GROMACS .gro file of C-alpha atoms in nm:
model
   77
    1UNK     CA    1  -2.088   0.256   3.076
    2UNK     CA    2  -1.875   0.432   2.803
    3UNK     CA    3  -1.821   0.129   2.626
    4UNK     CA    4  -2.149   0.190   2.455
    5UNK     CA    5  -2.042   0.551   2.356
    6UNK     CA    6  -1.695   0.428   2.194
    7UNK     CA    7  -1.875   0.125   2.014
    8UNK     CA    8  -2.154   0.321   1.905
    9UNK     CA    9  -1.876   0.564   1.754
   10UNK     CA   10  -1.703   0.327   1.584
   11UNK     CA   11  -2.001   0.189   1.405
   12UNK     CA   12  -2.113   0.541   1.316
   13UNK     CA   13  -1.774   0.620   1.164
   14UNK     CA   14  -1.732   0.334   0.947
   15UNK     CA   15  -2.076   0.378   0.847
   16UNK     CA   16  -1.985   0.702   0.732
   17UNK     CA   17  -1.714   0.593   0.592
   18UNK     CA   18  -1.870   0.341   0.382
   19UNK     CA   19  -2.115   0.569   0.288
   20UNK     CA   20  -1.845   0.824   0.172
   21UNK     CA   21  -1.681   0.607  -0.008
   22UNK     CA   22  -1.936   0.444  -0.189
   23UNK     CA   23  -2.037   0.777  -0.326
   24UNK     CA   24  -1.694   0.903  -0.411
   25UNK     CA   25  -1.550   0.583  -0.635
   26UNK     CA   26  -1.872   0.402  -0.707
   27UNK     CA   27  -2.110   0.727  -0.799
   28UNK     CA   28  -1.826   0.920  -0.929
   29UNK     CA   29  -1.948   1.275  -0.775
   30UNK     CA   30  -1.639   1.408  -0.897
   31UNK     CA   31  -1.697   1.299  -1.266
   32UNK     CA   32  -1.460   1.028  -1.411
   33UNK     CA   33  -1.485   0.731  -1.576
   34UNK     CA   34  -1.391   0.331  -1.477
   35UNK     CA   35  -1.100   0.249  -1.716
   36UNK     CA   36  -1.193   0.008  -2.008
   37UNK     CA   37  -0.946  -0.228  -1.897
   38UNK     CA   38  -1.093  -0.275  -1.509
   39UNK     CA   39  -1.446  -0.307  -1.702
   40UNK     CA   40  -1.391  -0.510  -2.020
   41UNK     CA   41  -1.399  -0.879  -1.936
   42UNK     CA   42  -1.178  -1.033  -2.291
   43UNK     CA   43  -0.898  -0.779  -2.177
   44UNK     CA   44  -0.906  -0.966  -1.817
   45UNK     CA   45  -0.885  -1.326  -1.974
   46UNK     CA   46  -0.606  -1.226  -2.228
   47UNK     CA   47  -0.392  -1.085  -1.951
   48UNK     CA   48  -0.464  -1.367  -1.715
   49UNK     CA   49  -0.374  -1.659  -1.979
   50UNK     CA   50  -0.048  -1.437  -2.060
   51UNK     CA   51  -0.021  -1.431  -1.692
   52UNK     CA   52  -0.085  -1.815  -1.665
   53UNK     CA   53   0.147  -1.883  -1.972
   54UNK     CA   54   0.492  -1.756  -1.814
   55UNK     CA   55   0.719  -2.001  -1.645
   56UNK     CA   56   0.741  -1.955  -1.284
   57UNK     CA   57   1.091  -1.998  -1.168
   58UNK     CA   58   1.239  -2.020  -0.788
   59UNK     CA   59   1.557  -1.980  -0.643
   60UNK     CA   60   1.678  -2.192  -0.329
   61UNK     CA   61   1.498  -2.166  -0.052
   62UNK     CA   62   1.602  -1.901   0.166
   63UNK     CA   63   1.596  -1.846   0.569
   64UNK     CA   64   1.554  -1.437   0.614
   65UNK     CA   65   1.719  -1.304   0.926
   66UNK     CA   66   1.576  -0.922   0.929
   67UNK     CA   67   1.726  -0.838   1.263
   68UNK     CA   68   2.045  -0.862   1.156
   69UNK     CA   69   1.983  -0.847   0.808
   70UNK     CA   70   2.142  -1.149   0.633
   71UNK     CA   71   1.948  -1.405   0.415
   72UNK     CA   72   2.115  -1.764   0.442
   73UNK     CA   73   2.071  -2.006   0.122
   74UNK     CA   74   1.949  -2.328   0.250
   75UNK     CA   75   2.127  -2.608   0.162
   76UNK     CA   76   1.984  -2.986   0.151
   77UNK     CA   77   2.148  -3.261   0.396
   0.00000   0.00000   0.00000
């Protein structure tokens, strides 16, 4: 019987949420602008080829323990 109540809720409040967020980034009701660099599609394809370009370089594998807080190099048989 209160299930309906709590799920109603939560659809109402991330509704609103939506909502309120939509209007504060998106609309900008608080002025500002989008930065040229999130908007301007030749900045996004120079960074991602520099991006692309660098080597990517790995250590050994290693086996984390965070309980006790040791990492263990593995070593191959």
């Amino acid at each position: 019987m209160s299930g309906k109540y709590i799920i109603g809720s939560l659809v109402g409040s991330l509704g609103i949420a939506y909502v309120s967020d939509t209007i504060v980034s998106d609309k900008k009701i608080f002025g500002g602008t989008v930065c040229k660099t999130a908007t301007d599609k030749e900045w996004f394809q120079a960074t991602d080829a520099k991006f692309q370009a660098w080597p990517r370089v790995a250590g050994p594998p290693v086996i984390m323990n965070p309980i006790s807080r040791q990492n263990f190099i593995v070593k191959d048989p």
